[in-house]
Amino acid sequence: EIVLTQSPATLPASPGERVTLSCRASQSLSSTLAWYQQRPGQPPRLLIYYTSTRATGVPARFSGSGSGTDFTLTINSLQSEDFAVYYCQQYHSWPRTFGQGTRVDI
Amino acid sequence: QVQLVESGGGVVKPGRSLRLSCEASGFDFSAYAMHWVRQAPGKGLEWVAIISIDGRNNFYRDSVKGRFTISRDNSKNTMYLQMNSLRVEDSGLYYCARDELGDVWGQGTLVTVSS
């Protein structure tokens, strides 16, 4: 099973800031990594797939990068609605696995 | 609009069974693989199972293999998760999600396994 380790667990930030979230895989994923956002009381929302492709309707301030085992989600100019928990997920092999999440907090 | 609605959750004792349903609307259900993902209260996301578009290929996480069965009825636009021999650690909010990439999610149905 591929283990995904996200860091940091919690990221204090302020509106307007740029933040970078990390996801490290226990083995190479090629580019088969996705990012999800989960706001309180809501289901997850797909943000990024195939490492860097934004899902439909996702603002351009969200960007993904990386390859192999190290991946990054960057949020430019944080908006109030961006304060949430972010999960990475690999779809390289079975079982699909998620990271433990990074909470972006005010 | 594109929508997934889960149902069937509830409170059950360890060892009992539940069947969850996920009803789809607003898109061609038969053209998409579908998943179940769960989330224990206050915890992270955990992938449970996936079913192919025709229902012939399924994959499960190890901890539910032999106890859970994923299925679908494309004529009813509905996916199911039959959960047998439930354990306390199976408790959580169960989401269904569309496609390999989970581009559409339901609101979830809550399963509580407790004696």
mmCIF file of N, CA and C in Angstrom, chain B residues 19-114:
data_model
loop_
_atom_site.group_PDB
_atom_site.id
_atom_site.type_symbol
_atom_site.label_atom_id
_atom_site.label_comp_id
_atom_site.label_asym_id
_atom_site.label_seq_id
_atom_site.Cartn_x
_atom_site.Cartn_y
_atom_site.Cartn_z
ATOM 1 N N ARG B 19 -27.000 -2.149 4.212
ATOM 2 C CA ARG B 19 -26.794 -1.923 2.793
ATOM 3 C C ARG B 19 -26.963 -0.447 2.501
ATOM 4 N N LEU B 20 -25.914 0.132 1.963
ATOM 5 C CA LEU B 20 -25.955 1.529 1.562
ATOM 6 C C LEU B 20 -26.317 1.629 0.088
ATOM 7 N N SER B 21 -26.985 2.723 -0.263
ATOM 8 C CA SER B 21 -27.322 2.993 -1.653
ATOM 9 C C SER B 21 -26.805 4.369 -2.046
ATOM 10 N N CYS B 22 -26.505 4.512 -3.311
ATOM 11 C CA CYS B 22 -26.072 5.796 -3.859
ATOM 12 C C CYS B 22 -26.832 5.987 -5.165
ATOM 13 N N GLU B 23 -27.774 6.916 -5.163
ATOM 14 C CA GLU B 23 -28.577 7.159 -6.351
ATOM 15 C C GLU B 23 -28.041 8.358 -7.112
ATOM 16 N N ALA B 24 -27.831 8.153 -8.396
ATOM 17 C CA ALA B 24 -27.266 9.194 -9.248
ATOM 18 C C ALA B 24 -28.341 9.824 -10.118
ATOM 19 N N SER B 25 -28.124 11.091 -10.429
ATOM 20 C CA SER B 25 -29.022 11.788 -11.346
ATOM 21 C C SER B 25 -28.261 12.885 -12.066
ATOM 22 N N GLY B 26 -28.766 13.248 -13.228
ATOM 23 C CA GLY B 26 -28.187 14.362 -13.978
ATOM 24 C C GLY B 26 -27.024 14.011 -14.878
ATOM 25 N N PHE B 27 -26.662 12.739 -14.945
ATOM 26 C CA PHE B 27 -25.576 12.317 -15.843
ATOM 27 C C PHE B 27 -25.781 10.857 -16.220
ATOM 28 N N ASP B 28 -25.000 10.402 -17.197
ATOM 29 C CA ASP B 28 -25.082 9.022 -17.655
ATOM 30 C C ASP B 28 -24.331 8.117 -16.676
ATOM 31 N N PHE B 29 -25.049 7.612 -15.691
ATOM 32 C CA PHE B 29 -24.465 6.789 -14.619
ATOM 33 C C PHE B 29 -23.682 5.605 -15.177
ATOM 34 N N SER B 30 -24.186 5.003 -16.237
ATOM 35 C CA SER B 30 -23.572 3.786 -16.771
ATOM 36 C C SER B 30 -22.216 4.037 -17.419
ATOM 37 N N ALA B 31 -21.834 5.288 -17.571
ATOM 38 C CA ALA B 31 -20.568 5.623 -18.228
ATOM 39 C C ALA B 31 -19.431 5.880 -17.236
ATOM 40 N N TYR B 32 -19.710 5.749 -15.944
ATOM 41 C CA TYR B 32 -18.714 6.109 -14.941
ATOM 42 C C TYR B 32 -18.457 4.974 -13.950
ATOM 43 N N ALA B 33 -17.175 4.774 -13.632
ATOM 44 C CA ALA B 33 -16.849 3.990 -12.461
ATOM 45 C C ALA B 33 -17.308 4.773 -11.230
ATOM 46 N N MET B 34 -17.523 4.065 -10.145
ATOM 47 C CA MET B 34 -18.012 4.710 -8.926
ATOM 48 C C MET B 34 -17.262 4.158 -7.713
ATOM 49 N N HIS B 35 -17.129 5.045 -6.693
ATOM 50 C CA HIS B 35 -16.401 4.674 -5.480
ATOM 51 C C HIS B 35 -17.267 4.808 -4.241
ATOM 52 N N TRP B 36 -16.812 4.172 -3.188
ATOM 53 C CA TRP B 36 -17.211 4.516 -1.824
ATOM 54 C C TRP B 36 -15.960 4.959 -1.069
ATOM 55 N N VAL B 37 -16.108 6.042 -0.347
ATOM 56 C CA VAL B 37 -15.040 6.580 0.514
ATOM 57 C C VAL B 37 -15.680 6.859 1.872
ATOM 58 N N ARG B 38 -14.978 6.583 2.945
ATOM 59 C CA ARG B 38 -15.551 6.830 4.260
ATOM 60 C C ARG B 38 -14.674 7.752 5.077
ATOM 61 N N GLN B 39 -15.282 8.318 6.122
ATOM 62 C CA GLN B 39 -14.580 9.259 6.978
ATOM 63 C C GLN B 39 -15.101 9.101 8.394
ATOM 64 N N ALA B 40 -14.251 8.583 9.267
ATOM 65 C CA ALA B 40 -14.613 8.485 10.670
ATOM 66 C C ALA B 40 -14.748 9.898 11.252
ATOM 67 N N PRO B 41 -15.566 10.074 12.270
ATOM 68 C CA PRO B 41 -15.775 11.418 12.843
ATOM 69 C C PRO B 41 -14.465 12.086 13.235
ATOM 70 N N GLY B 42 -14.236 13.277 12.688
ATOM 71 C CA GLY B 42 -13.034 14.033 13.008
ATOM 72 C C GLY B 42 -11.756 13.511 12.397
ATOM 73 N N LYS B 43 -11.868 12.529 11.506
ATOM 74 C CA LYS B 43 -10.680 11.908 10.910
ATOM 75 C C LYS B 43 -10.598 12.198 9.416
ATOM 76 N N GLY B 44 -9.595 11.587 8.782
ATOM 77 C CA GLY B 44 -9.373 11.798 7.367
ATOM 78 C C GLY B 44 -10.190 10.869 6.484
ATOM 79 N N LEU B 45 -9.922 10.980 5.190
ATOM 80 C CA LEU B 45 -10.655 10.195 4.194
ATOM 81 C C LEU B 45 -10.001 8.826 4.027
ATOM 82 N N GLU B 46 -10.858 7.830 3.821
ATOM 83 C CA GLU B 46 -10.364 6.454 3.630
ATOM 84 C C GLU B 46 -11.128 5.836 2.461
ATOM 85 N N TRP B 47 -10.401 5.481 1.421
ATOM 86 C CA TRP B 47 -11.021 4.846 0.251
ATOM 87 C C TRP B 47 -11.478 3.440 0.640
ATOM 88 N N VAL B 48 -12.678 3.046 0.164
ATOM 89 C CA VAL B 48 -13.240 1.749 0.557
ATOM 90 C C VAL B 48 -13.285 0.775 -0.616
ATOM 91 N N ALA B 49 -13.901 1.196 -1.719
ATOM 92 C CA ALA B 49 -14.099 0.266 -2.825
ATOM 93 C C ALA B 49 -14.434 1.039 -4.094
ATOM 94 N N ILE B 50 -14.229 0.366 -5.226
ATOM 95 C CA ILE B 50 -14.562 0.947 -6.530
ATOM 96 C C ILE B 50 -15.232 -0.131 -7.372
ATOM 97 N N ILE B 51 -16.130 0.292 -8.255
ATOM 98 C CA ILE B 51 -16.780 -0.626 -9.175
ATOM 99 C C ILE B 51 -16.676 -0.060 -10.582
ATOM 100 N N SER B 52 -16.404 -0.929 -11.534
ATOM 101 C CA SER B 52 -16.279 -0.510 -12.923
ATOM 102 C C SER B 52 -17.649 -0.178 -13.510
ATOM 103 N N ILE B 53 -17.635 0.354 -14.728
ATOM 104 C CA ILE B 53 -18.882 0.833 -15.307
ATOM 105 C C ILE B 53 -19.907 -0.278 -15.514
ATOM 106 N N ASP B 54 -19.423 -1.486 -15.794
ATOM 107 C CA ASP B 54 -20.349 -2.593 -16.020
ATOM 108 C C ASP B 54 -20.492 -3.493 -14.799
ATOM 109 N N GLY B 55 -19.812 -3.152 -13.714
ATOM 110 C CA GLY B 55 -19.928 -3.911 -12.482
ATOM 111 C C GLY B 55 -19.091 -5.175 -12.428
ATOM 112 N N ARG B 56 -18.313 -5.443 -13.455
ATOM 113 C CA ARG B 56 -17.586 -6.716 -13.521
ATOM 114 C C ARG B 56 -16.249 -6.671 -12.802
ATOM 115 N N ASN B 57 -15.725 -5.468 -12.591
ATOM 116 C CA ASN B 57 -14.427 -5.333 -11.931
ATOM 117 C C ASN B 57 -14.565 -4.468 -10.690
ATOM 118 N N ASN B 58 -14.110 -5.007 -9.581
ATOM 119 C CA ASN B 58 -14.198 -4.297 -8.306
ATOM 120 C C ASN B 58 -12.886 -4.403 -7.562
ATOM 121 N N PHE B 59 -12.596 -3.412 -6.769
ATOM 122 C CA PHE B 59 -11.443 -3.463 -5.878
ATOM 123 C C PHE B 59 -11.884 -2.954 -4.513
ATOM 124 N N TYR B 60 -11.255 -3.544 -3.474
ATOM 125 C CA TYR B 60 -11.599 -3.186 -2.093
ATOM 126 C C TYR B 60 -10.329 -2.923 -1.294
ATOM 127 N N ARG B 61 -10.470 -2.112 -0.241
ATOM 128 C CA ARG B 61 -9.359 -2.041 0.705
ATOM 129 C C ARG B 61 -9.318 -3.343 1.490
ATOM 130 N N ASP B 62 -8.137 -3.697 1.951
ATOM 131 C CA ASP B 62 -7.968 -5.008 2.578
ATOM 132 C C ASP B 62 -8.895 -5.207 3.776
ATOM 133 N N SER B 63 -9.097 -4.168 4.556
ATOM 134 C CA SER B 63 -9.852 -4.329 5.806
ATOM 135 C C SER B 63 -11.333 -4.644 5.585
ATOM 136 N N VAL B 64 -11.833 -4.473 4.369
ATOM 137 C CA VAL B 64 -13.256 -4.769 4.122
ATOM 138 C C VAL B 64 -13.436 -5.958 3.179
ATOM 139 N N LYS B 65 -12.356 -6.459 2.603
ATOM 140 C CA LYS B 65 -12.460 -7.604 1.701
ATOM 141 C C LYS B 65 -13.112 -8.784 2.402
ATOM 142 N N GLY B 66 -14.051 -9.410 1.698
ATOM 143 C CA GLY B 66 -14.751 -10.557 2.264
ATOM 144 C C GLY B 66 -15.931 -10.181 3.141
ATOM 145 N N ARG B 67 -16.037 -8.912 3.502
ATOM 146 C CA ARG B 67 -17.165 -8.457 4.339
ATOM 147 C C ARG B 67 -18.084 -7.502 3.578
ATOM 148 N N PHE B 68 -17.501 -6.660 2.720
ATOM 149 C CA PHE B 68 -18.265 -5.668 1.964
ATOM 150 C C PHE B 68 -18.352 -6.118 0.511
ATOM 151 N N THR B 69 -19.486 -5.806 -0.117
ATOM 152 C CA THR B 69 -19.663 -6.079 -1.544
ATOM 153 C C THR B 69 -20.227 -4.841 -2.220
ATOM 154 N N ILE B 70 -19.518 -4.383 -3.229
ATOM 155 C CA ILE B 70 -19.977 -3.235 -4.007
ATOM 156 C C ILE B 70 -20.693 -3.760 -5.245
ATOM 157 N N SER B 71 -21.780 -3.112 -5.616
ATOM 158 C CA SER B 71 -22.520 -3.535 -6.796
ATOM 159 C C SER B 71 -23.231 -2.315 -7.376
ATOM 160 N N ARG B 72 -23.814 -2.488 -8.534
ATOM 161 C CA ARG B 72 -24.543 -1.393 -9.169
ATOM 162 C C ARG B 72 -25.656 -1.938 -10.042
ATOM 163 N N ASP B 73 -26.668 -1.112 -10.224
ATOM 164 C CA ASP B 73 -27.766 -1.414 -11.139
ATOM 165 C C ASP B 73 -27.892 -0.205 -12.058
ATOM 166 N N ASN B 74 -27.336 -0.329 -13.236
ATOM 167 C CA ASN B 74 -27.346 0.811 -14.159
ATOM 168 C C ASN B 74 -28.750 1.172 -14.622
ATOM 169 N N SER B 75 -29.666 0.220 -14.584
ATOM 170 C CA SER B 75 -31.046 0.527 -14.981
ATOM 171 C C SER B 75 -31.742 1.407 -13.942
ATOM 172 N N LYS B 76 -31.208 1.398 -12.719
ATOM 173 C CA LYS B 76 -31.775 2.204 -11.631
ATOM 174 C C LYS B 76 -30.869 3.364 -11.244
ATOM 175 N N ASN B 77 -29.777 3.537 -11.978
ATOM 176 C CA ASN B 77 -28.811 4.607 -11.677
ATOM 177 C C ASN B 77 -28.376 4.574 -10.212
ATOM 178 N N THR B 78 -28.139 3.393 -9.722
ATOM 179 C CA THR B 78 -27.855 3.235 -8.297
ATOM 180 C C THR B 78 -26.694 2.284 -8.060
ATOM 181 N N MET B 79 -25.853 2.657 -7.110
ATOM 182 C CA MET B 79 -24.761 1.818 -6.644
ATOM 183 C C MET B 79 -25.062 1.409 -5.203
ATOM 184 N N TYR B 80 -24.541 0.263 -4.815
ATOM 185 C CA TYR B 80 -24.807 -0.264 -3.479
ATOM 186 C C TYR B 80 -23.511 -0.657 -2.779
ATOM 187 N N LEU B 81 -23.572 -0.682 -1.467
ATOM 188 C CA LEU B 81 -22.494 -1.257 -0.670
ATOM 189 C C LEU B 81 -23.143 -2.127 0.401
ATOM 190 N N GLN B 82 -23.029 -3.436 0.205
ATOM 191 C CA GLN B 82 -23.518 -4.382 1.211
ATOM 192 C C GLN B 82 -22.416 -4.599 2.226
ATOM 193 N N MET B 83 -22.702 -4.265 3.471
ATOM 194 C CA MET B 83 -21.695 -4.349 4.524
ATOM 195 C C MET B 83 -22.125 -5.394 5.548
ATOM 196 N N ASN B 84 -21.375 -6.470 5.616
ATOM 197 C CA ASN B 84 -21.652 -7.552 6.556
ATOM 198 C C ASN B 84 -20.583 -7.589 7.642
ATOM 199 N N SER B 85 -20.891 -8.302 8.722
ATOM 200 C CA SER B 85 -19.931 -8.473 9.821
ATOM 201 C C SER B 85 -19.309 -7.139 10.217
ATOM 202 N N LEU B 86 -20.142 -6.157 10.433
ATOM 203 C CA LEU B 86 -19.656 -4.812 10.716
ATOM 204 C C LEU B 86 -18.880 -4.746 12.018
ATOM 205 N N ARG B 87 -17.867 -3.897 11.997
ATOM 206 C CA ARG B 87 -17.006 -3.684 13.153
ATOM 207 C C ARG B 87 -17.120 -2.242 13.614
ATOM 208 N N VAL B 88 -16.734 -1.997 14.849
ATOM 209 C CA VAL B 88 -16.771 -0.628 15.385
ATOM 210 C C VAL B 88 -15.966 0.314 14.495
ATOM 211 N N GLU B 89 -14.833 -0.186 13.989
ATOM 212 C CA GLU B 89 -13.957 0.648 13.165
ATOM 213 C C GLU B 89 -14.515 0.933 11.769
ATOM 214 N N ASP B 90 -15.654 0.356 11.429
ATOM 215 C CA ASP B 90 -16.322 0.683 10.169
ATOM 216 C C ASP B 90 -17.208 1.927 10.296
ATOM 217 N N SER B 91 -17.340 2.440 11.485
ATOM 218 C CA SER B 91 -18.189 3.607 11.712
ATOM 219 C C SER B 91 -17.655 4.823 10.968
ATOM 220 N N GLY B 92 -18.578 5.630 10.461
ATOM 221 C CA GLY B 92 -18.170 6.859 9.793
ATOM 222 C C GLY B 92 -19.202 7.323 8.792
ATOM 223 N N LEU B 93 -18.869 8.410 8.142
ATOM 224 C CA LEU B 93 -19.704 8.959 7.071
ATOM 225 C C LEU B 93 -19.244 8.328 5.769
ATOM 226 N N TYR B 94 -20.164 7.677 5.089
ATOM 227 C CA TYR B 94 -19.842 6.998 3.841
ATOM 228 C C TYR B 94 -20.298 7.851 2.669
ATOM 229 N N TYR B 95 -19.329 8.216 1.838
ATOM 230 C CA TYR B 95 -19.601 9.000 0.648
ATOM 231 C C TYR B 95 -19.530 8.099 -0.587
ATOM 232 N N CYS B 96 -20.377 8.381 -1.568
ATOM 233 C CA CYS B 96 -20.135 7.829 -2.890
ATOM 234 C C CYS B 96 -19.571 8.949 -3.758
ATOM 235 N N ALA B 97 -18.756 8.556 -4.717
ATOM 236 C CA ALA B 97 -18.085 9.521 -5.578
ATOM 237 C C ALA B 97 -18.041 8.985 -6.999
ATOM 238 N N ARG B 98 -18.127 9.901 -7.953
ATOM 239 C CA ARG B 98 -18.158 9.532 -9.356
ATOM 240 C C ARG B 98 -16.760 9.493 -9.947
ATOM 241 N N ASP B 99 -16.541 8.492 -10.757
ATOM 242 C CA ASP B 99 -15.342 8.418 -11.589
ATOM 243 C C ASP B 99 -14.104 8.099 -10.766
ATOM 244 N N GLU B 100 -13.088 7.643 -11.438
ATOM 245 C CA GLU B 100 -11.803 7.347 -10.801
ATOM 246 C C GLU B 100 -11.322 8.524 -9.965
ATOM 247 N N LEU B 101 -11.600 9.734 -10.426
ATOM 248 C CA LEU B 101 -11.057 10.931 -9.788
ATOM 249 C C LEU B 101 -12.014 11.589 -8.805
ATOM 250 N N GLY B 102 -13.189 11.020 -8.581
ATOM 251 C CA GLY B 102 -14.077 11.613 -7.592
ATOM 252 C C GLY B 102 -14.429 13.043 -7.913
ATOM 253 N N ASP B 103 -14.945 13.285 -9.124
ATOM 254 C CA ASP B 103 -15.247 14.655 -9.509
ATOM 255 C C ASP B 103 -16.614 15.123 -9.015
ATOM 256 N N VAL B 104 -17.428 14.195 -8.555
ATOM 257 C CA VAL B 104 -18.715 14.528 -7.943
ATOM 258 C C VAL B 104 -18.887 13.644 -6.719
ATOM 259 N N TRP B 105 -19.328 14.232 -5.613
ATOM 260 C CA TRP B 105 -19.521 13.506 -4.361
ATOM 261 C C TRP B 105 -20.924 13.738 -3.825
ATOM 262 N N GLY B 106 -21.433 12.738 -3.122
ATOM 263 C CA GLY B 106 -22.667 12.940 -2.383
ATOM 264 C C GLY B 106 -22.379 13.589 -1.031
ATOM 265 N N GLN B 107 -23.445 13.793 -0.259
ATOM 266 C CA GLN B 107 -23.315 14.393 1.075
ATOM 267 C C GLN B 107 -22.991 13.363 2.150
ATOM 268 N N GLY B 108 -23.117 12.097 1.814
ATOM 269 C CA GLY B 108 -22.743 11.049 2.752
ATOM 270 C C GLY B 108 -23.913 10.510 3.558
ATOM 271 N N THR B 109 -23.744 9.275 4.034
ATOM 272 C CA THR B 109 -24.695 8.646 4.941
ATOM 273 C C THR B 109 -23.910 8.083 6.115
ATOM 274 N N LEU B 110 -24.426 8.298 7.325
ATOM 275 C CA LEU B 110 -23.667 7.990 8.535
ATOM 276 C C LEU B 110 -23.928 6.566 9.009
ATOM 277 N N VAL B 111 -22.861 5.844 9.225
ATOM 278 C CA VAL B 111 -22.924 4.482 9.753
ATOM 279 C C VAL B 111 -22.284 4.492 11.140
ATOM 280 N N THR B 112 -23.014 4.011 12.128
ATOM 281 C CA THR B 112 -22.483 3.904 13.485
ATOM 282 C C THR B 112 -22.601 2.460 13.935
ATOM 283 N N VAL B 113 -21.461 1.864 14.230
ATOM 284 C CA VAL B 113 -21.430 0.482 14.709
ATOM 285 C C VAL B 113 -21.045 0.535 16.178
ATOM 286 N N SER B 114 -21.979 0.156 17.014
ATOM 287 C CA SER B 114 -21.748 0.271 18.451
ATOM 288 C C SER B 114 -22.592 -0.744 19.196
#
